[in-house]
Amino acid sequence: MLVPTTLTSVFMAILLGAISQNHKPLCWVAKPMASLGFLLVALQAPTTFGTLYGRTIFAGLILDFLGDVLLINGDDLTFTLGLGSFLLGHVAYIVAFYQTGVTWTWFLLAMLPLTAFAVVVRNALWPTVPGDMKLPVLLYIIVITVMVASAVGSVPYSRHPRMQLLGVTLFFISDLLVAKEKFVDNSFLNPLVGLPLYYAAQHVLARTLY
């Protein structure tokens, strides 16, 4: 897995440089290449196509790759389409976690604090989210919250519970920074922190296939 990790690391560094200079053509090269790394991790795994868990995780990774590409342009339409692609990716992860088994007590106990935090996030974003994007953003917040709680609920049945929890937690934090960048504070600090967290999350989730 050294090659996929190196691929992501190198092109993520190039991507961050391109973002800092607002160099869109370079972003179009660097971001897909960086995201290709986590697909390669999954493609090398022995369980990717032989199990329902593997197939649904891989479907989520493909949808997230598409979301990465859609977010490059930065306009509201492609952002919404990218949001939809990531939302479907989270649904795929939810399906993967549920097919391994979920303890409802753990799921509900996780949902309580996660829902409270989701409400805080929603209230913080709402004043600056355009009217036509409020519903997609709300749906996304709900789905990613359920995704994290589902990962917690499936811990007793998971082959890699720590990796699973780490992956969804990093993903959740990186998404907060994407939302902050889009709606609150257009600062380079957001991708500088968020992109490494995002790519780490995807690589960790892909490695649960081993």
PDB file of C-alpha atoms in Angstrom:
ATOM      1  CA  MET A   1       0.000   0.000   0.000  1.00  0.00           C
ATOM      2  CA  LEU A   2       3.052   2.232  -0.132  1.00  0.00           C
ATOM      3  CA  VAL A   3       2.377   3.340  -3.718  1.00  0.00           C
ATOM      4  CA  PRO A   4      -1.248   4.491  -3.146  1.00  0.00           C
ATOM      5  CA  THR A   5      -0.271   6.290   0.064  1.00  0.00           C
ATOM      6  CA  THR A   6       2.640   8.025  -1.651  1.00  0.00           C
ATOM      7  CA  LEU A   7       0.426   8.937  -4.609  1.00  0.00           C
ATOM      8  CA  THR A   8      -2.125  10.590  -2.345  1.00  0.00           C
ATOM      9  CA  SER A   9       0.500  12.337  -0.221  1.00  0.00           C
ATOM     10  CA  VAL A  10       2.406  13.810  -3.170  1.00  0.00           C
ATOM     11  CA  PHE A  11      -0.627  15.003  -5.091  1.00  0.00           C
ATOM     12  CA  MET A  12      -2.338  16.291  -1.949  1.00  0.00           C
ATOM     13  CA  ALA A  13       0.705  18.495  -1.337  1.00  0.00           C
ATOM     14  CA  ILE A  14       0.507  19.705  -4.949  1.00  0.00           C
ATOM     15  CA  LEU A  15      -3.231  20.284  -4.526  1.00  0.00           C
ATOM     16  CA  LEU A  16      -2.705  22.392  -1.414  1.00  0.00           C
ATOM     17  CA  GLY A  17      -0.149  24.476  -3.283  1.00  0.00           C
ATOM     18  CA  ALA A  18      -2.580  24.910  -6.170  1.00  0.00           C
ATOM     19  CA  ILE A  19      -5.385  25.950  -3.813  1.00  0.00           C
ATOM     20  CA  SER A  20      -3.148  28.482  -2.085  1.00  0.00           C
ATOM     21  CA  GLN A  21      -2.401  30.057  -5.477  1.00  0.00           C
ATOM     22  CA  ASN A  22      -5.959  29.617  -6.819  1.00  0.00           C
ATOM     23  CA  HIS A  23      -4.512  27.600  -9.711  1.00  0.00           C
ATOM     24  CA  LYS A  24      -7.608  25.754 -11.005  1.00  0.00           C
ATOM     25  CA  PRO A  25      -5.948  23.842 -13.880  1.00  0.00           C
ATOM     26  CA  LEU A  26      -3.474  22.296 -11.449  1.00  0.00           C
ATOM     27  CA  CYS A  27      -6.325  21.456  -9.060  1.00  0.00           C
ATOM     28  CA  TRP A  28      -8.012  19.515 -11.869  1.00  0.00           C
ATOM     29  CA  VAL A  29      -4.898  17.372 -12.167  1.00  0.00           C
ATOM     30  CA  ALA A  30      -3.866  17.060  -8.532  1.00  0.00           C
ATOM     31  CA  LYS A  31      -7.177  16.330  -6.827  1.00  0.00           C
ATOM     32  CA  PRO A  32      -8.258  13.323  -8.930  1.00  0.00           C
ATOM     33  CA  MET A  33      -4.742  11.909  -8.670  1.00  0.00           C
ATOM     34  CA  ALA A  34      -4.726  12.332  -4.888  1.00  0.00           C
ATOM     35  CA  SER A  35      -8.136  10.655  -4.656  1.00  0.00           C
ATOM     36  CA  LEU A  36      -7.043   7.825  -6.928  1.00  0.00           C
ATOM     37  CA  GLY A  37      -4.809   6.675  -4.078  1.00  0.00           C
ATOM     38  CA  PHE A  38      -7.655   5.504  -1.842  1.00  0.00           C
ATOM     39  CA  LEU A  39      -9.297   3.699  -4.777  1.00  0.00           C
ATOM     40  CA  LEU A  40      -6.044   1.829  -5.379  1.00  0.00           C
ATOM     41  CA  VAL A  41      -5.918   0.785  -1.723  1.00  0.00           C
ATOM     42  CA  ALA A  42      -9.383  -0.733  -2.091  1.00  0.00           C
ATOM     43  CA  LEU A  43      -8.612  -2.360  -5.435  1.00  0.00           C
ATOM     44  CA  GLN A  44      -5.645  -4.177  -3.911  1.00  0.00           C
ATOM     45  CA  ALA A  45      -7.710  -5.578  -1.029  1.00  0.00           C
ATOM     46  CA  PRO A  46      -8.746  -9.246  -1.204  1.00  0.00           C
ATOM     47  CA  THR A  47     -12.320  -8.678   0.046  1.00  0.00           C
ATOM     48  CA  THR A  48     -13.353  -5.696  -2.082  1.00  0.00           C
ATOM     49  CA  PHE A  49     -15.480  -7.559  -4.618  1.00  0.00           C
ATOM     50  CA  GLY A  50     -16.017 -10.820  -2.761  1.00  0.00           C
ATOM     51  CA  THR A  51     -18.161  -9.486   0.094  1.00  0.00           C
ATOM     52  CA  LEU A  52     -21.134  -7.143   0.389  1.00  0.00           C
ATOM     53  CA  TYR A  53     -19.137  -5.050   2.853  1.00  0.00           C
ATOM     54  CA  GLY A  54     -16.303  -4.736   0.349  1.00  0.00           C
ATOM     55  CA  ARG A  55     -18.578  -3.840  -2.545  1.00  0.00           C
ATOM     56  CA  THR A  56     -20.493  -1.192  -0.603  1.00  0.00           C
ATOM     57  CA  ILE A  57     -17.354   0.387   0.832  1.00  0.00           C
ATOM     58  CA  PHE A  58     -15.876   0.485  -2.669  1.00  0.00           C
ATOM     59  CA  ALA A  59     -19.094   2.041  -3.998  1.00  0.00           C
ATOM     60  CA  GLY A  60     -18.761   4.717  -1.310  1.00  0.00           C
ATOM     61  CA  LEU A  61     -15.165   5.382  -2.309  1.00  0.00           C
ATOM     62  CA  ILE A  62     -16.165   5.719  -5.981  1.00  0.00           C
ATOM     63  CA  LEU A  63     -18.948   8.165  -5.091  1.00  0.00           C
ATOM     64  CA  ASP A  64     -16.529  10.161  -2.944  1.00  0.00           C
ATOM     65  CA  PHE A  65     -14.011  10.246  -5.800  1.00  0.00           C
ATOM     66  CA  LEU A  66     -16.763  11.687  -8.010  1.00  0.00           C
ATOM     67  CA  GLY A  67     -17.634  14.168  -5.270  1.00  0.00           C
ATOM     68  CA  ASP A  68     -14.012  15.278  -5.093  1.00  0.00           C
ATOM     69  CA  VAL A  69     -14.033  16.049  -8.815  1.00  0.00           C
ATOM     70  CA  LEU A  70     -17.361  17.888  -8.638  1.00  0.00           C
ATOM     71  CA  LEU A  71     -16.131  20.135  -5.819  1.00  0.00           C
ATOM     72  CA  ILE A  72     -13.139  21.399  -7.800  1.00  0.00           C
ATOM     73  CA  ASN A  73     -15.037  24.049  -9.752  1.00  0.00           C
ATOM     74  CA  GLY A  74     -16.407  25.700  -6.623  1.00  0.00           C
ATOM     75  CA  ASP A  75     -19.716  27.093  -7.953  1.00  0.00           C
ATOM     76  CA  ASP A  76     -23.016  26.403  -6.187  1.00  0.00           C
ATOM     77  CA  LEU A  77     -24.328  23.923  -8.779  1.00  0.00           C
ATOM     78  CA  THR A  78     -21.297  21.644  -8.797  1.00  0.00           C
ATOM     79  CA  PHE A  79     -20.983  22.013  -5.014  1.00  0.00           C
ATOM     80  CA  THR A  80     -24.562  20.763  -4.629  1.00  0.00           C
ATOM     81  CA  LEU A  81     -23.896  17.885  -7.039  1.00  0.00           C
ATOM     82  CA  GLY A  82     -20.718  17.052  -5.150  1.00  0.00           C
ATOM     83  CA  LEU A  83     -22.647  17.194  -1.890  1.00  0.00           C
ATOM     84  CA  GLY A  84     -25.132  14.720  -3.353  1.00  0.00           C
ATOM     85  CA  SER A  85     -22.356  12.386  -4.431  1.00  0.00           C
ATOM     86  CA  PHE A  86     -20.787  12.442  -0.975  1.00  0.00           C
ATOM     87  CA  LEU A  87     -24.219  11.946   0.609  1.00  0.00           C
ATOM     88  CA  LEU A  88     -24.710   8.788  -1.458  1.00  0.00           C
ATOM     89  CA  GLY A  89     -21.200   7.736  -0.479  1.00  0.00           C
ATOM     90  CA  HIS A  90     -22.181   8.020   3.180  1.00  0.00           C
ATOM     91  CA  VAL A  91     -25.308   5.967   2.468  1.00  0.00           C
ATOM     92  CA  ALA A  92     -23.066   3.276   0.979  1.00  0.00           C
ATOM     93  CA  TYR A  93     -20.935   3.304   4.137  1.00  0.00           C
ATOM     94  CA  ILE A  94     -24.095   3.031   6.260  1.00  0.00           C
ATOM     95  CA  VAL A  95     -25.179  -0.026   4.248  1.00  0.00           C
ATOM     96  CA  ALA A  96     -21.712  -1.532   4.721  1.00  0.00           C
ATOM     97  CA  PHE A  97     -21.817  -1.041   8.486  1.00  0.00           C
ATOM     98  CA  TYR A  98     -25.349  -2.429   8.777  1.00  0.00           C
ATOM     99  CA  GLN A  99     -24.626  -5.549   6.781  1.00  0.00           C
ATOM    100  CA  THR A 100     -21.882  -6.447   9.256  1.00  0.00           C
ATOM    101  CA  GLY A 101     -24.368  -5.984  12.106  1.00  0.00           C
ATOM    102  CA  VAL A 102     -25.384  -3.089  14.352  1.00  0.00           C
ATOM    103  CA  THR A 103     -26.081  -3.015  18.077  1.00  0.00           C
ATOM    104  CA  TRP A 104     -29.034  -0.659  18.399  1.00  0.00           C
ATOM    105  CA  THR A 105     -28.162   0.334  21.951  1.00  0.00           C
ATOM    106  CA  TRP A 106     -24.740   1.532  20.816  1.00  0.00           C
ATOM    107  CA  PHE A 107     -26.279   3.246  17.786  1.00  0.00           C
ATOM    108  CA  LEU A 108     -28.837   5.156  19.867  1.00  0.00           C
ATOM    109  CA  LEU A 109     -26.309   6.086  22.548  1.00  0.00           C
ATOM    110  CA  ALA A 110     -24.076   7.511  19.812  1.00  0.00           C
ATOM    111  CA  MET A 111     -26.977   9.344  18.162  1.00  0.00           C
ATOM    112  CA  LEU A 112     -27.766  11.361  21.290  1.00  0.00           C
ATOM    113  CA  PRO A 113     -24.559  13.450  21.462  1.00  0.00           C
ATOM    114  CA  LEU A 114     -24.110  13.374  17.681  1.00  0.00           C
ATOM    115  CA  THR A 115     -27.592  14.796  17.123  1.00  0.00           C
ATOM    116  CA  ALA A 116     -26.966  17.539  19.661  1.00  0.00           C
ATOM    117  CA  PHE A 117     -23.714  18.408  17.909  1.00  0.00           C
ATOM    118  CA  ALA A 118     -25.415  18.280  14.503  1.00  0.00           C
ATOM    119  CA  VAL A 119     -27.971  20.825  15.718  1.00  0.00           C
ATOM    120  CA  VAL A 120     -25.149  23.121  16.820  1.00  0.00           C
ATOM    121  CA  VAL A 121     -23.499  22.774  13.396  1.00  0.00           C
ATOM    122  CA  ARG A 122     -26.781  23.410  11.599  1.00  0.00           C
ATOM    123  CA  ASN A 123     -27.465  26.544  13.656  1.00  0.00           C
ATOM    124  CA  ALA A 124     -23.944  27.856  13.061  1.00  0.00           C
ATOM    125  CA  LEU A 125     -24.170  27.368   9.291  1.00  0.00           C
ATOM    126  CA  TRP A 126     -27.780  28.369   8.689  1.00  0.00           C
ATOM    127  CA  PRO A 127     -27.443  32.173   8.525  1.00  0.00           C
ATOM    128  CA  THR A 128     -24.924  31.928   5.667  1.00  0.00           C
ATOM    129  CA  VAL A 129     -26.315  28.954   3.709  1.00  0.00           C
ATOM    130  CA  PRO A 130     -28.199  30.138   0.580  1.00  0.00           C
ATOM    131  CA  GLY A 131     -31.900  29.310   0.553  1.00  0.00           C
ATOM    132  CA  ASP A 132     -31.711  26.824  -2.312  1.00  0.00           C
ATOM    133  CA  MET A 133     -28.932  24.904  -0.553  1.00  0.00           C
ATOM    134  CA  LYS A 134     -30.514  24.651   2.893  1.00  0.00           C
ATOM    135  CA  LEU A 135     -32.319  21.358   2.202  1.00  0.00           C
ATOM    136  CA  PRO A 136     -29.283  19.595   0.654  1.00  0.00           C
ATOM    137  CA  VAL A 137     -27.074  20.778   3.520  1.00  0.00           C
ATOM    138  CA  LEU A 138     -29.616  19.644   6.129  1.00  0.00           C
ATOM    139  CA  LEU A 139     -29.948  16.222   4.494  1.00  0.00           C
ATOM    140  CA  TYR A 140     -26.178  15.911   4.398  1.00  0.00           C
ATOM    141  CA  ILE A 141     -25.846  16.747   8.093  1.00  0.00           C
ATOM    142  CA  ILE A 142     -28.462  14.112   8.928  1.00  0.00           C
ATOM    143  CA  VAL A 143     -26.883  11.403   6.775  1.00  0.00           C
ATOM    144  CA  ILE A 144     -23.317  11.907   7.990  1.00  0.00           C
ATOM    145  CA  THR A 145     -24.572  11.900  11.593  1.00  0.00           C
ATOM    146  CA  VAL A 146     -26.328   8.582  10.988  1.00  0.00           C
ATOM    147  CA  MET A 147     -23.199   7.275   9.263  1.00  0.00           C
ATOM    148  CA  VAL A 148     -21.001   7.976  12.283  1.00  0.00           C
ATOM    149  CA  ALA A 149     -23.577   6.493  14.680  1.00  0.00           C
ATOM    150  CA  SER A 150     -23.868   3.413  12.454  1.00  0.00           C
ATOM    151  CA  ALA A 151     -20.110   2.943  12.614  1.00  0.00           C
ATOM    152  CA  VAL A 152     -20.306   3.089  16.407  1.00  0.00           C
ATOM    153  CA  GLY A 153     -23.213   0.648  16.441  1.00  0.00           C
ATOM    154  CA  SER A 154     -21.374  -1.885  14.311  1.00  0.00           C
ATOM    155  CA  VAL A 155     -18.205  -1.888  16.434  1.00  0.00           C
ATOM    156  CA  PRO A 156     -19.013  -5.235  18.142  1.00  0.00           C
ATOM    157  CA  TYR A 157     -19.251  -6.911  14.726  1.00  0.00           C
ATOM    158  CA  SER A 158     -16.477  -5.127  12.848  1.00  0.00           C
ATOM    159  CA  ARG A 159     -13.196  -6.806  11.906  1.00  0.00           C
ATOM    160  CA  HIS A 160     -11.442  -3.442  12.275  1.00  0.00           C
ATOM    161  CA  PRO A 161     -13.465  -1.422  14.820  1.00  0.00           C
ATOM    162  CA  ARG A 162     -10.745   1.089  15.676  1.00  0.00           C
ATOM    163  CA  MET A 163      -9.978   1.810  12.033  1.00  0.00           C
ATOM    164  CA  GLN A 164     -13.678   2.115  11.286  1.00  0.00           C
ATOM    165  CA  LEU A 165     -14.235   4.637  14.081  1.00  0.00           C
ATOM    166  CA  LEU A 166     -11.098   6.570  13.181  1.00  0.00           C
ATOM    167  CA  GLY A 167     -12.132   6.755   9.528  1.00  0.00           C
ATOM    168  CA  VAL A 168     -15.638   8.088  10.132  1.00  0.00           C
ATOM    169  CA  THR A 169     -14.444  10.537  12.795  1.00  0.00           C
ATOM    170  CA  LEU A 170     -11.791  12.025  10.517  1.00  0.00           C
ATOM    171  CA  PHE A 171     -14.348  12.191   7.702  1.00  0.00           C
ATOM    172  CA  PHE A 172     -16.824  14.019   9.945  1.00  0.00           C
ATOM    173  CA  ILE A 173     -14.239  16.601  11.002  1.00  0.00           C
ATOM    174  CA  SER A 174     -13.034  17.145   7.436  1.00  0.00           C
ATOM    175  CA  ASP A 175     -16.625  17.744   6.304  1.00  0.00           C
ATOM    176  CA  LEU A 176     -17.039  20.387   8.992  1.00  0.00           C
ATOM    177  CA  LEU A 177     -14.049  22.199   7.527  1.00  0.00           C
ATOM    178  CA  VAL A 178     -15.479  21.932   3.992  1.00  0.00           C
ATOM    179  CA  ALA A 179     -18.712  23.514   5.237  1.00  0.00           C
ATOM    180  CA  LYS A 180     -16.768  26.189   7.094  1.00  0.00           C
ATOM    181  CA  GLU A 181     -14.793  26.958   3.929  1.00  0.00           C
ATOM    182  CA  LYS A 182     -17.914  27.156   1.760  1.00  0.00           C
ATOM    183  CA  PHE A 183     -20.299  29.031   4.031  1.00  0.00           C
ATOM    184  CA  VAL A 184     -18.437  30.711   6.896  1.00  0.00           C
ATOM    185  CA  ASP A 185     -14.757  31.489   6.436  1.00  0.00           C
ATOM    186  CA  ASN A 186     -12.951  31.220   3.099  1.00  0.00           C
ATOM    187  CA  SER A 187      -9.543  30.570   4.615  1.00  0.00           C
ATOM    188  CA  PHE A 188      -6.676  28.426   3.336  1.00  0.00           C
ATOM    189  CA  LEU A 189      -6.440  26.978   6.843  1.00  0.00           C
ATOM    190  CA  ASN A 190      -9.607  24.961   6.150  1.00  0.00           C
ATOM    191  CA  PRO A 191      -8.193  22.840   3.294  1.00  0.00           C
ATOM    192  CA  LEU A 192      -4.752  22.852   4.910  1.00  0.00           C
ATOM    193  CA  VAL A 193      -6.215  20.945   7.849  1.00  0.00           C
ATOM    194  CA  GLY A 194      -9.245  19.379   6.187  1.00  0.00           C
ATOM    195  CA  LEU A 195      -7.653  17.705   3.169  1.00  0.00           C
ATOM    196  CA  PRO A 196      -5.121  15.634   5.158  1.00  0.00           C
ATOM    197  CA  LEU A 197      -7.937  14.554   7.490  1.00  0.00           C
ATOM    198  CA  TYR A 198     -10.161  13.657   4.542  1.00  0.00           C
ATOM    199  CA  TYR A 199      -7.567  11.604   2.707  1.00  0.00           C
ATOM    200  CA  ALA A 200      -6.519   9.890   5.920  1.00  0.00           C
ATOM    201  CA  ALA A 201     -10.179   8.998   6.527  1.00  0.00           C
ATOM    202  CA  GLN A 202     -10.614   7.478   3.087  1.00  0.00           C
ATOM    203  CA  HIS A 203      -7.390   5.490   3.279  1.00  0.00           C
ATOM    204  CA  VAL A 204      -8.324   4.164   6.721  1.00  0.00           C
ATOM    205  CA  LEU A 205     -11.811   3.136   5.569  1.00  0.00           C
ATOM    206  CA  ALA A 206     -10.341   1.498   2.463  1.00  0.00           C
ATOM    207  CA  ARG A 207      -7.958  -0.470   4.671  1.00  0.00           C
ATOM    208  CA  THR A 208     -10.853  -1.987   6.604  1.00  0.00           C
ATOM    209  CA  LEU A 209     -11.205  -4.179   3.501  1.00  0.00           C
ATOM    210  CA  TYR A 210      -8.030  -6.079   4.438  1.00  0.00           C
TER     211      TYR A 210
END
